[in-house]
Amino acid sequence: MVVFRLLGFLFIVAALMALGSDALLSLENGEVTMRSFSEFWALLHEGSRDAFTGWAGSGAPEGLRMPIDTVMGFPAWGVLGIVGIVLAGLIALLRRAD
């Protein structure tokens, strides 16, 4: 349980870092600029992002293609933050159930 709470916390921290990066990028450009999750993933490791999008385009089930494309277009801080909050919340609920 501690590992999953830590993982959720790390996702939330990564979301805050992505939000700060977008804020600095916006200040630098003079206009509001937000990186999509796809762009953020490419900054971390472009090869794995390309492999995933290739699978999503041709090997994923038909019902998952559109949701995956949508999530890849969302702001990176939103995707990471939601994953972190959901993960931490689920672990908290499971802990209460025990």
Short mmCIF file of C-alpha atoms in Angstrom, two decimals:
data_model
loop_
_atom_site.label_atom_id
_atom_site.label_comp_id
_atom_site.label_asym_id
_atom_site.label_seq_id
_atom_site.Cartn_x
_atom_site.Cartn_y
_atom_site.Cartn_z
CA MET A 1 0.00 0.00 0.00
CA VAL A 2 2.81 2.40 0.81
CA VAL A 3 4.34 1.85 -2.62
CA PHE A 4 1.11 2.76 -4.40
CA ARG A 5 0.62 5.87 -2.25
CA LEU A 6 4.17 6.91 -3.07
CA LEU A 7 3.51 6.26 -6.76
CA GLY A 8 0.36 8.40 -6.62
CA PHE A 9 2.33 11.14 -4.87
CA LEU A 10 5.02 10.98 -7.58
CA PHE A 11 2.38 11.36 -10.30
CA ILE A 12 1.01 14.43 -8.52
CA VAL A 13 4.50 15.90 -8.19
CA ALA A 14 5.16 15.23 -11.89
CA ALA A 15 1.87 16.99 -12.73
CA LEU A 16 2.91 20.05 -10.72
CA MET A 17 6.30 20.05 -12.44
CA ALA A 18 4.61 19.87 -15.86
CA LEU A 19 2.31 22.74 -14.85
CA GLY A 20 5.29 24.81 -13.75
CA SER A 21 7.08 24.03 -17.00
CA ASP A 22 4.03 25.15 -18.97
CA ALA A 23 3.86 28.36 -16.93
CA LEU A 24 7.50 29.15 -17.66
CA LEU A 25 7.04 28.30 -21.33
CA SER A 26 4.01 30.61 -21.46
CA LEU A 27 5.99 33.44 -19.89
CA GLU A 28 8.81 32.88 -22.36
CA ASN A 29 6.51 32.86 -25.41
CA GLY A 30 4.26 35.68 -24.25
CA GLU A 31 1.13 33.57 -24.78
CA VAL A 32 -0.53 30.67 -22.99
CA THR A 33 1.23 27.47 -24.06
CA MET A 34 0.45 24.01 -22.75
CA ARG A 35 2.20 20.82 -23.79
CA SER A 36 -0.01 17.89 -24.61
CA PHE A 37 0.60 14.57 -22.92
CA SER A 38 2.02 13.31 -26.22
CA GLU A 39 4.55 16.16 -26.39
CA PHE A 40 5.49 15.65 -22.74
CA TRP A 41 6.00 11.92 -23.31
CA ALA A 42 8.17 12.72 -26.35
CA LEU A 43 10.36 14.93 -24.13
CA LEU A 44 10.88 12.01 -21.75
CA HIS A 45 11.37 9.21 -24.29
CA GLU A 46 10.32 9.67 -27.89
CA GLY A 47 10.86 6.05 -28.94
CA SER A 48 8.40 4.62 -26.42
CA ARG A 49 5.81 7.28 -27.32
CA ASP A 50 6.17 6.43 -31.01
CA ALA A 51 5.84 2.71 -30.29
CA PHE A 52 2.72 3.30 -28.19
CA THR A 53 1.06 5.57 -30.75
CA GLY A 54 1.91 3.05 -33.47
CA TRP A 55 0.24 0.31 -31.45
CA ALA A 56 -2.72 2.58 -30.68
CA GLY A 57 -3.14 3.34 -34.38
CA SER A 58 -3.00 -0.20 -35.69
CA GLY A 59 -2.99 -2.82 -32.94
CA ALA A 60 -5.35 -1.42 -30.31
CA PRO A 61 -8.97 -2.52 -30.17
CA GLU A 62 -11.25 -0.28 -32.20
CA GLY A 63 -13.02 1.07 -29.12
CA LEU A 64 -9.77 2.32 -27.56
CA ARG A 65 -8.34 4.26 -30.49
CA MET A 66 -10.40 7.42 -30.06
CA PRO A 67 -10.06 7.61 -26.23
CA ILE A 68 -6.29 7.11 -26.49
CA ASP A 69 -6.01 9.89 -29.09
CA THR A 70 -8.09 12.15 -26.86
CA VAL A 71 -5.98 11.52 -23.75
CA MET A 72 -2.77 12.03 -25.71
CA GLY A 73 -4.06 15.49 -26.68
CA PHE A 74 -4.93 16.58 -23.12
CA PRO A 75 -2.49 18.81 -21.20
CA ALA A 76 0.25 16.74 -19.56
CA TRP A 77 -0.33 18.20 -16.10
CA GLY A 78 -4.00 17.20 -16.27
CA VAL A 79 -3.35 13.60 -17.25
CA LEU A 80 -0.61 13.09 -14.67
CA GLY A 81 -2.59 14.84 -11.95
CA ILE A 82 -5.75 12.81 -12.55
CA VAL A 83 -3.80 9.54 -12.53
CA GLY A 84 -2.06 10.53 -9.28
CA ILE A 85 -5.24 11.63 -7.53
CA VAL A 86 -7.17 8.53 -8.61
CA LEU A 87 -4.33 6.24 -7.54
CA ALA A 88 -3.94 7.92 -4.15
CA GLY A 89 -7.72 8.01 -3.65
CA LEU A 90 -8.19 4.34 -4.46
CA ILE A 91 -5.45 3.35 -2.06
CA ALA A 92 -7.02 5.50 0.66
CA LEU A 93 -10.40 3.83 0.07
CA LEU A 94 -8.87 0.37 0.16
CA ARG A 95 -7.08 1.23 3.38
CA ARG A 96 -10.36 2.32 5.00
CA ALA A 97 -12.03 -0.92 3.94
CA ASP A 98 -9.48 -2.95 5.90
#
